[in-house]
mmCIF file of C-alpha atoms in Angstrom:
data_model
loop_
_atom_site.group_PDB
_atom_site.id
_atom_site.type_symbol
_atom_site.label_atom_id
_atom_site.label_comp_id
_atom_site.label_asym_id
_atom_site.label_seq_id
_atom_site.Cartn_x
_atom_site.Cartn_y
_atom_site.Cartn_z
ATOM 1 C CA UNK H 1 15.223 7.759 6.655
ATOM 2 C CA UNK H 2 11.670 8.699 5.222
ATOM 3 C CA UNK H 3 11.073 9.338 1.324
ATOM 4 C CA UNK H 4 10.176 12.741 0.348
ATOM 5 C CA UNK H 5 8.786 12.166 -3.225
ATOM 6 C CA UNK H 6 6.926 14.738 -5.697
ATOM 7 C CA UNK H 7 4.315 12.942 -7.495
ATOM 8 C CA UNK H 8 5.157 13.448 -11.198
ATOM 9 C CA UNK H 9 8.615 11.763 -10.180
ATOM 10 C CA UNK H 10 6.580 8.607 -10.240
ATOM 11 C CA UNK H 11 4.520 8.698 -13.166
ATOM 12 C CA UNK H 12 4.104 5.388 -15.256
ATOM 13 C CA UNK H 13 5.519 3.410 -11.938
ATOM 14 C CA UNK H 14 2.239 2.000 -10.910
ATOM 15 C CA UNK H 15 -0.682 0.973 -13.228
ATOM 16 C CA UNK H 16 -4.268 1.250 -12.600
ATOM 17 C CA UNK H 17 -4.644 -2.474 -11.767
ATOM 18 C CA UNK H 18 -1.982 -1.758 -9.292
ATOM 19 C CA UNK H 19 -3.767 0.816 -7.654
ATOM 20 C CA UNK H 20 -7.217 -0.841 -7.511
ATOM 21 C CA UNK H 21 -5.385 -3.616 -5.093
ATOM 22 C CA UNK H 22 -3.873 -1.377 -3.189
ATOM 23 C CA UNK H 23 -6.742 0.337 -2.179
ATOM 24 C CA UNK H 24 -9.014 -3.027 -2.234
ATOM 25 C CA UNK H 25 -5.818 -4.081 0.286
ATOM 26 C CA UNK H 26 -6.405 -0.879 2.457
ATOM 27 C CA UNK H 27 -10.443 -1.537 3.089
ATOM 28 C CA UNK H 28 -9.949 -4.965 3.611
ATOM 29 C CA UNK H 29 -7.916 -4.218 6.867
ATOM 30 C CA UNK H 30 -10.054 -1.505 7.457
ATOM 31 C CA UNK H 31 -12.605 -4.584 8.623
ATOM 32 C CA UNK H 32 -10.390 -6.069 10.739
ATOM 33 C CA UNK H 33 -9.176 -2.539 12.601
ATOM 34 C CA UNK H 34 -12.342 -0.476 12.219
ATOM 35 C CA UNK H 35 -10.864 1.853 14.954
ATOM 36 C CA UNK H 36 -7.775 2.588 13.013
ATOM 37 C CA UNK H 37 -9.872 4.623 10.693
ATOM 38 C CA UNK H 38 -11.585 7.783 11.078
ATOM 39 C CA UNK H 39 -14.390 9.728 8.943
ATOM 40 C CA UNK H 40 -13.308 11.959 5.992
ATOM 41 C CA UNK H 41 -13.426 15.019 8.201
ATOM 42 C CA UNK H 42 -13.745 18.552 6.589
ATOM 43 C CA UNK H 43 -13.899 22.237 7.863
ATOM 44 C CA UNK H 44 -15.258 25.128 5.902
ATOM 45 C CA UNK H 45 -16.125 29.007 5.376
ATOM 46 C CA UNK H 46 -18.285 30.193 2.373
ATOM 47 C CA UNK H 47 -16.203 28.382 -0.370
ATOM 48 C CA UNK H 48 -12.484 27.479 1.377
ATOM 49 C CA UNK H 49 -12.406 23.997 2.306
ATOM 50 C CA UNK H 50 -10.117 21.914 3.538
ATOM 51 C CA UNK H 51 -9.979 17.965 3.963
ATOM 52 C CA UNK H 52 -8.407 15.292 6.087
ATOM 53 C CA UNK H 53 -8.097 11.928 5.804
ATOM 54 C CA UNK H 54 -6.526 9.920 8.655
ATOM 55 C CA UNK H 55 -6.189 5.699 8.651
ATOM 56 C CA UNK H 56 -3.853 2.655 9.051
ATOM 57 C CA UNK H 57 -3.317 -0.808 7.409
ATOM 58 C CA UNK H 58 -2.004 -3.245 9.831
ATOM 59 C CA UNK H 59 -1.423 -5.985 7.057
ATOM 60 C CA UNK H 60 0.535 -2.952 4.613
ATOM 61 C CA UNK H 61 2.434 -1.819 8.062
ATOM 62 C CA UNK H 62 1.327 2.042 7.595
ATOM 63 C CA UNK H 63 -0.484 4.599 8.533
ATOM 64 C CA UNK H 64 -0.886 8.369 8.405
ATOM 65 C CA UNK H 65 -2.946 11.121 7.111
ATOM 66 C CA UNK H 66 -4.356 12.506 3.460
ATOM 67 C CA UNK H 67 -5.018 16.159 2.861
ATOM 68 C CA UNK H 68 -6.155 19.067 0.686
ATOM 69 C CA UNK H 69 -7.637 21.975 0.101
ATOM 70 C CA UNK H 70 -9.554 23.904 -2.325
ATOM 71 C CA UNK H 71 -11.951 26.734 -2.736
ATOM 72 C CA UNK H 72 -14.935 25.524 -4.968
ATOM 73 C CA UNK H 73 -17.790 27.511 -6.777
ATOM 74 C CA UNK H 74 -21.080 26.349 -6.196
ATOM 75 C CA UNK H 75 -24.709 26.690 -7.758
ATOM 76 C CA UNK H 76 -28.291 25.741 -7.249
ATOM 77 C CA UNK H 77 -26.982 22.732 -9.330
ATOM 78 C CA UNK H 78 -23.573 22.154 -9.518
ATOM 79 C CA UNK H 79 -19.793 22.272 -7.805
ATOM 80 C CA UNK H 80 -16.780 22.559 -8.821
ATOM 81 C CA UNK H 81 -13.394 23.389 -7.810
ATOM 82 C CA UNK H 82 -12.423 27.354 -8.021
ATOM 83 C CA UNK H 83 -8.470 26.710 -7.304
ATOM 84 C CA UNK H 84 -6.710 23.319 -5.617
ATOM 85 C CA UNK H 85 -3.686 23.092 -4.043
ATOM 86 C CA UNK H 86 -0.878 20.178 -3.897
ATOM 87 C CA UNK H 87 -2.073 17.026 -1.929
ATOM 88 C CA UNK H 88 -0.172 15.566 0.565
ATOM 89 C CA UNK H 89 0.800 12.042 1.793
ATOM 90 C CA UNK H 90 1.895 11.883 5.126
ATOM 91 C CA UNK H 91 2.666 7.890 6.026
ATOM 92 C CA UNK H 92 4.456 6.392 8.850
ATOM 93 C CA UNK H 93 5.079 2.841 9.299
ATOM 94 C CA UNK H 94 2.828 1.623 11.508
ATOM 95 C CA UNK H 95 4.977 -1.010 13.039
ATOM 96 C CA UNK H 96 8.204 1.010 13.958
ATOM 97 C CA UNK H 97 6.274 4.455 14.421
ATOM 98 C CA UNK H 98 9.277 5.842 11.478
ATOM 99 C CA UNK H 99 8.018 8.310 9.428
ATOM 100 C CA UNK H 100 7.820 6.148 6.090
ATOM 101 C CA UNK H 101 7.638 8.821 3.048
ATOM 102 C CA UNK H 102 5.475 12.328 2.118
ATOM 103 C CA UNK H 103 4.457 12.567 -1.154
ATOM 104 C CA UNK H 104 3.370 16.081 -2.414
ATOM 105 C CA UNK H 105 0.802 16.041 -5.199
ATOM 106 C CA UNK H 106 -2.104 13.044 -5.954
ATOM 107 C CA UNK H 107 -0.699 9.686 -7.707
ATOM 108 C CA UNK H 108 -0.409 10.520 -11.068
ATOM 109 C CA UNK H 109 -2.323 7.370 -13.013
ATOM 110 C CA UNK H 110 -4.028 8.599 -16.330
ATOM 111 C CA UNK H 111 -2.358 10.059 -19.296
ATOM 112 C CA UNK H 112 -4.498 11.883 -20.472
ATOM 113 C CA UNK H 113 -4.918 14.387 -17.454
ATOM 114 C CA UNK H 114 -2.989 16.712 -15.956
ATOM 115 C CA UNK H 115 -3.184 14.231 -12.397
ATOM 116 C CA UNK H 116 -3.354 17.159 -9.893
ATOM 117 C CA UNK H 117 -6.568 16.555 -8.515
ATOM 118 C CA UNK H 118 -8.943 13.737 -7.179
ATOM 119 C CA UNK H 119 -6.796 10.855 -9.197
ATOM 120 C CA UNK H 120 -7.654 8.341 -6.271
ATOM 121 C CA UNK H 121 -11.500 8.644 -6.844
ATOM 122 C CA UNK H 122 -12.483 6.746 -9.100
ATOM 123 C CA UNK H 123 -9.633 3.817 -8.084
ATOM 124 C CA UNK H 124 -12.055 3.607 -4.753
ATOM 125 C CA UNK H 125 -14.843 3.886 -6.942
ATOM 126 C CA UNK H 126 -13.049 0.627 -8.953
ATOM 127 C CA UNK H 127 -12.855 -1.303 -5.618
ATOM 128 C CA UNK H 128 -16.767 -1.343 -4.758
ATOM 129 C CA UNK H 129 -17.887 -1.537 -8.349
ATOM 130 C CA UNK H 130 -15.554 -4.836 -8.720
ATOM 131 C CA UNK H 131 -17.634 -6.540 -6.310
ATOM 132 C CA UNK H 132 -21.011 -5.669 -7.309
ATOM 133 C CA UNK H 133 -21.340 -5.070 -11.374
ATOM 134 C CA UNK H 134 -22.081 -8.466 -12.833
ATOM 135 C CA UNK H 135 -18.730 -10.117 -14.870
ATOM 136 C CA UNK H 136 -20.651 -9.776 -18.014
ATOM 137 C CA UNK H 137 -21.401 -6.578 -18.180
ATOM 138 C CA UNK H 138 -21.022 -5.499 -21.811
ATOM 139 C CA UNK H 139 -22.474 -1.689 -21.649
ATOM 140 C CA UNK H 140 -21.732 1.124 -19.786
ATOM 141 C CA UNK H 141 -24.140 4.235 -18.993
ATOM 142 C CA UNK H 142 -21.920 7.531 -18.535
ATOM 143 C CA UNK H 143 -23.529 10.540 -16.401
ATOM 144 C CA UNK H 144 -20.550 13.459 -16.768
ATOM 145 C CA UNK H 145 -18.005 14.667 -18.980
ATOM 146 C CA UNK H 146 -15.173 16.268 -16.574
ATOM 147 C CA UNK H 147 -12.374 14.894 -14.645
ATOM 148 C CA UNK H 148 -14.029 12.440 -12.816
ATOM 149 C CA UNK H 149 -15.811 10.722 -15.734
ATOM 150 C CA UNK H 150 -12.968 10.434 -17.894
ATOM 151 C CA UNK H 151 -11.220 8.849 -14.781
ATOM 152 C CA UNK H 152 -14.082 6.174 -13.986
ATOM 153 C CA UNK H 153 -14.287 5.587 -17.624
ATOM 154 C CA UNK H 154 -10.884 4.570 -17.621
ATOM 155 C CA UNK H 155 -10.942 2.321 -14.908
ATOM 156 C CA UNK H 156 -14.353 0.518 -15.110
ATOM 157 C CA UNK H 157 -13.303 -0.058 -18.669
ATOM 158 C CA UNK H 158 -10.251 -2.024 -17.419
ATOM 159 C CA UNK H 159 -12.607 -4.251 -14.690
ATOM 160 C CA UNK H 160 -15.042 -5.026 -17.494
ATOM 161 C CA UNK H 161 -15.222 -6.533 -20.840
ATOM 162 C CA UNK H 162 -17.284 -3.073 -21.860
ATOM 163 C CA UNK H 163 -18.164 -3.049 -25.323
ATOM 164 C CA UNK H 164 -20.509 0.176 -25.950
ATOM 165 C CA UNK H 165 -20.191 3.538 -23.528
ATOM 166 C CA UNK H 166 -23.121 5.724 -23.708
ATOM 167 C CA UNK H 167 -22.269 9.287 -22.532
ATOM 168 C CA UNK H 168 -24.151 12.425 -21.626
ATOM 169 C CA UNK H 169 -24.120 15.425 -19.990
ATOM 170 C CA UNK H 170 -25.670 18.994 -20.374
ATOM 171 C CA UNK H 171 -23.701 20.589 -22.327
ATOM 172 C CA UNK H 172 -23.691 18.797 -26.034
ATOM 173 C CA UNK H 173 -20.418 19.998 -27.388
ATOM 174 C CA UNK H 174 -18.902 18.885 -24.061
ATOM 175 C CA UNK H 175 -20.481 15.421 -24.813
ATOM 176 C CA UNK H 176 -18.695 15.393 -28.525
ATOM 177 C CA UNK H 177 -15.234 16.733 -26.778
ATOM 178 C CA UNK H 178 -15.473 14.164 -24.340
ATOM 179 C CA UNK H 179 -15.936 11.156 -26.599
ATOM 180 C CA UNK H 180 -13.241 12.521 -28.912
ATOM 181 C CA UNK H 181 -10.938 12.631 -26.067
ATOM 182 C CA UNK H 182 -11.364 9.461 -24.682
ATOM 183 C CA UNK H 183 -11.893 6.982 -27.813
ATOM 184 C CA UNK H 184 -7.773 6.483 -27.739
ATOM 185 C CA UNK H 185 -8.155 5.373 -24.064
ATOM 186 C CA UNK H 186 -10.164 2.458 -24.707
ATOM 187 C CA UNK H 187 -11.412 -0.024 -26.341
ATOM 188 C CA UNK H 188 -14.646 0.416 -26.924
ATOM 189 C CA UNK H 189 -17.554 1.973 -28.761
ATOM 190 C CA UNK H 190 -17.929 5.600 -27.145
ATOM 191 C CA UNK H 191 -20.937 7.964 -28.317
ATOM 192 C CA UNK H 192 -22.842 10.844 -26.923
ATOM 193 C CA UNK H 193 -26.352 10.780 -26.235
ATOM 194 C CA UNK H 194 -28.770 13.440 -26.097
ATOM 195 C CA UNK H 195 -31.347 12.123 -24.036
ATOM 196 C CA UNK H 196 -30.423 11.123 -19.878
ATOM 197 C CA UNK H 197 -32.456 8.357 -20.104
ATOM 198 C CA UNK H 198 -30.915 6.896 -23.357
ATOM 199 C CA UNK H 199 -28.014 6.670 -20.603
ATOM 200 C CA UNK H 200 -29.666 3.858 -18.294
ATOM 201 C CA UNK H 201 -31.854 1.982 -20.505
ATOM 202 C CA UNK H 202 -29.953 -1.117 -22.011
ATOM 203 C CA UNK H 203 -26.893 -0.482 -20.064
ATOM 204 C CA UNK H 204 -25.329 -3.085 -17.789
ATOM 205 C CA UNK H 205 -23.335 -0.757 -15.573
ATOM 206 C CA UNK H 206 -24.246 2.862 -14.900
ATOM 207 C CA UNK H 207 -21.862 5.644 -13.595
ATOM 208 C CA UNK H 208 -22.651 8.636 -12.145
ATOM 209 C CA UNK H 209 -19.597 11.049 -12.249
ATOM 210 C CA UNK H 210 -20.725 14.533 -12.075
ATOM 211 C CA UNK H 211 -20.368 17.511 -9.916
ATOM 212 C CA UNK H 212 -24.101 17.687 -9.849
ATOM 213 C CA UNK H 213 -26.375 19.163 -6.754
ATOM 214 C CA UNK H 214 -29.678 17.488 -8.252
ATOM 215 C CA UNK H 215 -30.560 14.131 -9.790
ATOM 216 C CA UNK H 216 -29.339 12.962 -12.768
ATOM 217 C CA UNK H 217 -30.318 9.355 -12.684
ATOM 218 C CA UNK H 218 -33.834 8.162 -11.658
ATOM 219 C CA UNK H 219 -35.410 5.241 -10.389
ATOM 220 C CA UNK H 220 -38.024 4.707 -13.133
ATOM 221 C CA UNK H 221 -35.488 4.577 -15.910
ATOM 222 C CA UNK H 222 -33.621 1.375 -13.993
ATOM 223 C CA UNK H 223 -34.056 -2.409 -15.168
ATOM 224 C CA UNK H 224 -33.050 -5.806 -13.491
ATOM 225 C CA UNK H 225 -29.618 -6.826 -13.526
ATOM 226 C CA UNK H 226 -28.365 -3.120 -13.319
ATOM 227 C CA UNK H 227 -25.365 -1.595 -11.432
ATOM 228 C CA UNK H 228 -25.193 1.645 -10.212
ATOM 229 C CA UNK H 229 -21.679 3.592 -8.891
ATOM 230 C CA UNK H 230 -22.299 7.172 -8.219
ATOM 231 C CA UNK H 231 -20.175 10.161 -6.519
ATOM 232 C CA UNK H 232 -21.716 12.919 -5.291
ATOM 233 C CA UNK H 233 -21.179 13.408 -1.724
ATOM 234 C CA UNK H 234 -22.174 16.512 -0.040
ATOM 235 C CA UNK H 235 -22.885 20.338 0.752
ATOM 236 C CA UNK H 236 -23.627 20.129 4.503
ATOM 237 C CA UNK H 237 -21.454 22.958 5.398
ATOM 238 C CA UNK H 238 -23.076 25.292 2.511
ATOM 239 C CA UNK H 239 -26.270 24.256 3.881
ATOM 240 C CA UNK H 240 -25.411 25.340 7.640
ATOM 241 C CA UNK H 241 -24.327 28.603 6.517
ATOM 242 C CA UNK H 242 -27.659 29.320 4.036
ATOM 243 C CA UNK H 243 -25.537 29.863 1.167
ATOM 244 C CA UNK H 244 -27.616 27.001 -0.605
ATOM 245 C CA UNK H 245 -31.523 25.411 -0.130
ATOM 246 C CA UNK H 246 -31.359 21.816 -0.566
ATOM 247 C CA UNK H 247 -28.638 18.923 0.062
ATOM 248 C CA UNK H 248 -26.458 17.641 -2.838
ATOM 249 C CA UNK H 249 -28.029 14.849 -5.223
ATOM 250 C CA UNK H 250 -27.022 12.395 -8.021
ATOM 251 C CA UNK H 251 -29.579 10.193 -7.412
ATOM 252 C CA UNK H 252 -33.664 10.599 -7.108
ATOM 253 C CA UNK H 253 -35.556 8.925 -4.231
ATOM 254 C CA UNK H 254 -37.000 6.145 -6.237
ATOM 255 C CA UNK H 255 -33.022 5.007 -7.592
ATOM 256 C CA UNK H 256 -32.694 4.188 -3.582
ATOM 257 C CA UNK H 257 -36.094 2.657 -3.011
ATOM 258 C CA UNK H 258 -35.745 0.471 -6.092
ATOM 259 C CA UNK H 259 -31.877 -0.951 -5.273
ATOM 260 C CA UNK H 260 -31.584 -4.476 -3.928
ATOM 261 C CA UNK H 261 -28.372 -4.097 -2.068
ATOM 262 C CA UNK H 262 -26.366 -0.960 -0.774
ATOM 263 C CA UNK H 263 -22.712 -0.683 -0.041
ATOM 264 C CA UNK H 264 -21.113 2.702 0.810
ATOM 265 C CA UNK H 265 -17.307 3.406 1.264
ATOM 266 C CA UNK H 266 -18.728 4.036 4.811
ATOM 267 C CA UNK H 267 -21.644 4.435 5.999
ATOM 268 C CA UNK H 268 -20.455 6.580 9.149
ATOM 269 C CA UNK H 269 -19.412 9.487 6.021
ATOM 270 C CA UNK H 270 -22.792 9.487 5.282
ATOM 271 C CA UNK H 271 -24.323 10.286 8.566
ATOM 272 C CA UNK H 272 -21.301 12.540 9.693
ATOM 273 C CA UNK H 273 -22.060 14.310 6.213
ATOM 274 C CA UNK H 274 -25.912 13.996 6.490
ATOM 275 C CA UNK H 275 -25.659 13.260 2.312
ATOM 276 C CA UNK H 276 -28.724 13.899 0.394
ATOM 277 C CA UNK H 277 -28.451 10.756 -1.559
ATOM 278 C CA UNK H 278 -29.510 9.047 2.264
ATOM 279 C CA UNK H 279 -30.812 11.219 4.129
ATOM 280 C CA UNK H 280 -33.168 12.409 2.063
ATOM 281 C CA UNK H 281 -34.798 9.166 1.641
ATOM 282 C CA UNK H 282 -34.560 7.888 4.735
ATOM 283 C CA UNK H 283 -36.392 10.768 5.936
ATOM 284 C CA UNK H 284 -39.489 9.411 3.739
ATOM 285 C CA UNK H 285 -39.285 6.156 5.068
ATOM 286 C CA UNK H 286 -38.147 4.551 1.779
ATOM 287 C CA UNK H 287 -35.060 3.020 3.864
ATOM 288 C CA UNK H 288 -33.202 3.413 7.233
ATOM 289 C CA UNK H 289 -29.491 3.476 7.963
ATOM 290 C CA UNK H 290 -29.105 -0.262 8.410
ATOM 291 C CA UNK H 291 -29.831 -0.908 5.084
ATOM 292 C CA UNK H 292 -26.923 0.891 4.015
ATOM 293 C CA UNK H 293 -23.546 -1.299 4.097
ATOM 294 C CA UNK H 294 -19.784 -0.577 4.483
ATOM 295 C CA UNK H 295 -17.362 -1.377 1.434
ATOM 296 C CA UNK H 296 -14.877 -2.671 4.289
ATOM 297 C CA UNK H 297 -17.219 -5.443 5.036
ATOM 298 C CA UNK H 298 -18.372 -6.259 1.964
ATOM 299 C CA UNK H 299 -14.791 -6.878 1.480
ATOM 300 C CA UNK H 300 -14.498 -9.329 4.399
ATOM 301 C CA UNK H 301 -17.729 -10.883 3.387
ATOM 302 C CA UNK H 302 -19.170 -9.761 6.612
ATOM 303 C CA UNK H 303 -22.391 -8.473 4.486
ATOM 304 C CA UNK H 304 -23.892 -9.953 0.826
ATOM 305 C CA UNK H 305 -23.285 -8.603 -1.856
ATOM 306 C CA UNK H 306 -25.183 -9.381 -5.243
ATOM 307 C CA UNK H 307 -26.789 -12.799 -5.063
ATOM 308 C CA UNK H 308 -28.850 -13.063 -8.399
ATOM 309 C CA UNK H 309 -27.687 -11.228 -11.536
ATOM 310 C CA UNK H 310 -31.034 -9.765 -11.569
ATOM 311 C CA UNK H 311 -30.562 -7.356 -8.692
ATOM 312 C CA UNK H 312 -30.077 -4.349 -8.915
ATOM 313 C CA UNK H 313 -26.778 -3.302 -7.107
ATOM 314 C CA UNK H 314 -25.767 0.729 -5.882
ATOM 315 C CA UNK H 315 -22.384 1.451 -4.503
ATOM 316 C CA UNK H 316 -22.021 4.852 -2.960
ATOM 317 C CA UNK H 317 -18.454 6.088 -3.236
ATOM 318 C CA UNK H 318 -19.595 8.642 -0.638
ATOM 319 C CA UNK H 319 -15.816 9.805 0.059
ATOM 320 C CA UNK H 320 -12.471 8.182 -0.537
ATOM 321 C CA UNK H 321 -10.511 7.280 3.083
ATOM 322 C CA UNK H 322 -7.724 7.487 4.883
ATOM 323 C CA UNK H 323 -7.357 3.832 4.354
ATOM 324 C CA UNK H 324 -7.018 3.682 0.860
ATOM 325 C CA UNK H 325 -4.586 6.854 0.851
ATOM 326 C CA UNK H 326 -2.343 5.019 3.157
ATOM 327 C CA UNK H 327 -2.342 2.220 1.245
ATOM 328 C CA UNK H 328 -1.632 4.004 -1.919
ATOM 329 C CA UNK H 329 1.070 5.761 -0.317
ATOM 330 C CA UNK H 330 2.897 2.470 1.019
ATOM 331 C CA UNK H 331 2.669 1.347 -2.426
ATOM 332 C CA UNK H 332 3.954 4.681 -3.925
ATOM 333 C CA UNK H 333 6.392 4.625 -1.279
ATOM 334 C CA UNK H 334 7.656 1.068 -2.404
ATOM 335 C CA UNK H 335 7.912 1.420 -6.229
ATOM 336 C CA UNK H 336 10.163 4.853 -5.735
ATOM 337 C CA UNK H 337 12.528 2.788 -3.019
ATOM 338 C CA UNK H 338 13.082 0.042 -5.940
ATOM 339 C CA UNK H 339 13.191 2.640 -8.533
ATOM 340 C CA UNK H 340 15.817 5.114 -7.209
ATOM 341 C CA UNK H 341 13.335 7.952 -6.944
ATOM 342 C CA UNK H 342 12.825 10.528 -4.329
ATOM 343 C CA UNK H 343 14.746 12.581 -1.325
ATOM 344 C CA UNK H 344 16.095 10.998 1.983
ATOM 345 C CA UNK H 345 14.603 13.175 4.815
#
């Protein structure tokens, strides 16, 4: 019998930690079954857009699909969401071909948000930054104050001894309301700056969480030893249909020409997506496709990673996948079977 299980039923069942290894778990086997795996893929009108996310983990026995949809308002230089409805697990065990469990709503893993939308970001975001940031790193460099910054706050904060976060965003009372917020959920020294620069310089780990179209980090304001995670994926779709002029940005060309290694969840998202943050400089010439690695083999050491803590590492969480859902689900799945929770269907 499969699981039918609403989200909230499973609040407080798995921790953040958990989570991170799940999904670390899920692009792992993505390396060794990179057919098993497909592209985000995404269809839109004006502003109604809906998502799927299809993989399979061999080694976690499941597979299945991830999917939402929202309608999103959109400017010359930002996005956000208008209205978002329930997400939805759909896993089956990949072994037997039984359907394994459907959970309605995203895996609730911060307290101090509501958990209805995009809670699985930043955990993929976790996974690639894990492997890259240097084990000292002591300061952290904050671009954003909404949903996804409080989330990758959260979890960078528990892969890194962080010490000082250094926030901004455009909006200054935002900035204070942010820092209030989030000084219970960790433990460390939060403060908002006025100046984007004041972000970057002196920090060992820099995050880039917005819902911005243009950049808000930039090359020139980068220093040795640095890592970079950043979000922002793309407007393709808008693009197609002239409803905006340029692609989506987080990053300026010189943050890519200046980076000494390059992982992306995948790459493939990135060409599928044609994403600004790429395609824009490899258009100049400042890099080409091949320079640009997947997290899945990073994973499986297939690529290198950082070699010399004086690089200067990027990882591109360019979209979440359908491997990492699935994994997430079989571990959802799991905890509610030894807990008692959920519906036979």
């Amino acid at each position: 019998m499969a699981l039918l299980l609403k989200a909230e039923e499973i609040k407080g069942l798995i921790s953040i930690e958990e989570a991170i290894n799940a999904v670390e778990s899920g692009f792992c086997d993505q390396a060794k079954h990179p057919q098993f795996s497909l592209p985000r893929q995404r269809m839109m009108t004006g502003d109604r857009r809906i998502n799927v996310h299809s993989g399979g983990c061999v080694k976690l026995r499941v597979a299945g699909t991830f999917i939402h949809y929202e309608r999103h308002r959109y400017t010359g230089e930002d996005q956000t969401y208008a209205a978002a409805g329930k997400r939805v697990y759909m896993a089956y065990d990949s072994e037997t071909a039984a359907l394994l469990t459907i959970i309605v709503g995203s895996i609730p893993l911060y307290d101090f948000d509501d958990n209805d939308i995009a809670t699985e970001t930043a955990i993929t975001s976790a996974v690639g930054t894990k492997h890259l940031a240097r084990e000292d790193c002591r300061v952290l460099g904050l671009y954003g104050t909404g949903r996804q910054a409080r989330r990758h706050l959260k979890v960078i904060c528990t892969l890194r001894p962080i010490q000082k976060i250094k926030v901004f965003s455009r909006n200054p009372e935002n900035r204070k309301a942010f820092c209030r917020l989030m000084r219970p959920h960790v433990n460390a020294e939060i403060i908002p700056v006025s100046n984007p620069r004041e972000v970057a310089v002196g920090s060992d780990l820099i995050v880039c969480a917005t819902g911005s179209n243009v950049p808000v980090l930039y090359g020139d304001w980068l220093e040795e030893g640095q890592h970079v995670t950043s979000i922002v994926g793309s407007n393709k779709e808008l693009l197609q249909e002239g409803l905006v002029s340029n692609p989506r940005r987080e990053l300026d060309d010189e943050v890519l020409a200046r980076v000494d290694v390059i992982i992306a969840t995948l790459r493939q998202q990135g060409i599928q997506d044609e994403q600004g943050d790429f395609v824009e400089p490899i258009g100049k010439g400042l890099l080409q496709w091949e320079d640009i690695k997947d997290l899945s083999s990073l994973l499986a050491r297939n690529v290198t990673g950082r070699t010399s803590a004086k690089q200067i590492t990027l990882f591109k969480q360019n979209s979440d996948q359908g491997v990492g859902f699935m994994a997430l689900a079989r571990l959802a799945h799991d905890k509610a079977r030894s807990a008692g929770i959920g519906m036979e269907i």
